[in-house]
Coordinates of C-alpha atoms in Angstrom, one line a residue:
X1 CA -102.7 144.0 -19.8
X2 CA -105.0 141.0 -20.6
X3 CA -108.9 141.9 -21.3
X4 CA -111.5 141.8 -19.0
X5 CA -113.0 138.4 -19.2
X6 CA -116.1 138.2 -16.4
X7 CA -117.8 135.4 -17.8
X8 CA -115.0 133.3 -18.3
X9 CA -113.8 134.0 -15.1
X10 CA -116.8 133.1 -13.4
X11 CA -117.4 130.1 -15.7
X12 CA -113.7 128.8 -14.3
X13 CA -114.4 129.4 -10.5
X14 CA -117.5 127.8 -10.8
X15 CA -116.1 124.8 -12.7
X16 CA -113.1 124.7 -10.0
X17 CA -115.3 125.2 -7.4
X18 CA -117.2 122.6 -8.9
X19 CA -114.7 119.9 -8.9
X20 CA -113.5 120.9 -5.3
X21 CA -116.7 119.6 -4.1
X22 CA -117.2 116.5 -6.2
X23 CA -113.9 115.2 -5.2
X24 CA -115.3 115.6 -1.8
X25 CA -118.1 113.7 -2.1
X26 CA -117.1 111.1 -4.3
X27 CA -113.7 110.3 -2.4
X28 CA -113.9 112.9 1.1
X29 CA -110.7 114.2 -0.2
X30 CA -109.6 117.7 -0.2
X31 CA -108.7 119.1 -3.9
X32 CA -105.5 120.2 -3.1
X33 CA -102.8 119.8 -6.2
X34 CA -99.6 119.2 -3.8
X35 CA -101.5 116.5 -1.8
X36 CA -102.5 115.0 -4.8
X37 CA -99.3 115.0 -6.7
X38 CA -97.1 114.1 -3.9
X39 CA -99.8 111.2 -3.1
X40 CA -98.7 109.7 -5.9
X41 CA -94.9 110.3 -5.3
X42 CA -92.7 106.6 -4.4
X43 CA -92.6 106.3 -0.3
X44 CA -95.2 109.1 0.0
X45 CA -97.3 106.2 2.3
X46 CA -100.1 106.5 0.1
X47 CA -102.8 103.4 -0.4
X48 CA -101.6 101.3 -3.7
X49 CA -105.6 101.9 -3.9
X50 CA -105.9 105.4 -3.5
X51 CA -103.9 106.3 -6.4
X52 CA -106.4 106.1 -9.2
X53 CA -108.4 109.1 -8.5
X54 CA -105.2 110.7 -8.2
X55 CA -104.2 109.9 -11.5
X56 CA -107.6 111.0 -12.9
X57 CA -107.5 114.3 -11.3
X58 CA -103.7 115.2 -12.4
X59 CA -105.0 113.4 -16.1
X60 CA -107.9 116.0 -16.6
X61 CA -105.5 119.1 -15.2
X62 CA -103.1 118.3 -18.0
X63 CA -106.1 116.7 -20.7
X64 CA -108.3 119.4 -20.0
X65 CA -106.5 122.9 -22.2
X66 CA -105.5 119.9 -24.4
X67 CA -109.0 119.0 -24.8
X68 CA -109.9 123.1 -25.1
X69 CA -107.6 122.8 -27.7
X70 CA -108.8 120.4 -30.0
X71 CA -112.5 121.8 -30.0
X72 CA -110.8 125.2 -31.2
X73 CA -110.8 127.3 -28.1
X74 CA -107.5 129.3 -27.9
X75 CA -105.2 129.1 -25.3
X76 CA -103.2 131.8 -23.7
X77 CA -99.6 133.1 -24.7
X78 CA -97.8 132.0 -21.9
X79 CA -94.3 134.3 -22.0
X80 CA -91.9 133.4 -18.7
X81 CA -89.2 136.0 -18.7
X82 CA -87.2 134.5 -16.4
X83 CA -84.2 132.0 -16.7
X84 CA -84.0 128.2 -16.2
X85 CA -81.8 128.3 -12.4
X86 CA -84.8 130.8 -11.6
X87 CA -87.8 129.1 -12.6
X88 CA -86.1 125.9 -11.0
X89 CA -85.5 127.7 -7.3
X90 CA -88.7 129.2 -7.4
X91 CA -90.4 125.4 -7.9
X92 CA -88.7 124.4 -5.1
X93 CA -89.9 127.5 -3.0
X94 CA -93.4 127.1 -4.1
X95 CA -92.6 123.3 -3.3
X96 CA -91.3 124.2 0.4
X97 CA -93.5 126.9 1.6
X98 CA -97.0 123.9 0.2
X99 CA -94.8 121.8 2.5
X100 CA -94.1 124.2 5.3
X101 CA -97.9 125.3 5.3
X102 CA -99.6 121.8 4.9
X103 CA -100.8 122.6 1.8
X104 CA -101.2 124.7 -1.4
X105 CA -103.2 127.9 -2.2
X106 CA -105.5 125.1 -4.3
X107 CA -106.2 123.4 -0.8
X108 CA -106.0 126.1 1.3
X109 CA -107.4 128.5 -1.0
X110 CA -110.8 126.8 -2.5
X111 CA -111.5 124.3 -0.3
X112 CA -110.0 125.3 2.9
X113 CA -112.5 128.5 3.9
X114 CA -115.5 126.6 2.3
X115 CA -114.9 123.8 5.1
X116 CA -114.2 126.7 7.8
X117 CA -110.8 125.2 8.5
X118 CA -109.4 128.2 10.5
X119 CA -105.7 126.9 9.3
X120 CA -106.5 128.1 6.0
X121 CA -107.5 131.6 6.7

């Protein structure tokens, strides 16, 4: 069982919560992680010129433990006891059910309730 960590836990909603609504106001987009990364997939229909924020945002989800990192802030164990066939099939799940619902947990979960979009409830 992991320690109980309020202020960093408040400290990382705030910060997510944080981003959610600068993307919104700098761009009017929703911070939703499978619109943004299949944005950027080949044939997605996506603007040639919407695809730099896009970038950005996907850059500081991966640069931003990396940066943790380097000023000497641990990061977690991460332990998956589960096999390769089973972490691939449960991608694609998580991959289909984002499709099926219009969305992931990030879009739906943050943002969606906050903008009263009854979908998302």
């Amino acid at each position: 069982m992991q320690a109980f960590t309020p202020f960093e836990a408040v400290a990382g909603g705030g910060l997510i919560g944080l981003a959610a609504v600068v993307l919104m106001l700098a761009t009017g987009r929703i911070a939703g992680i499978s619109g943004i990364v299949s944005g950027l997939l080949p044939g997605s229909g996506v603007r040639s010129d919407d695809t730099g924020w896009r970038l950005a945002f996907v850059a500081g989800l991966i640069g931003g433990p990396v940066l943790m990192q380097l000023l000497g802030w641990p990061l977690p164990d991460i332990n998956i006891d589960a096999s390769v066939p089973v972490i691939l099939v449960a991608g694609f799940l998580v991959g289909f059910g984002a499709r099926l619902g219009s969305g992931c947990t990030s879009g739906h979960g943050v943002c969606g309730p906050a903008r009263g979009s009854r979908r998302s409830l």
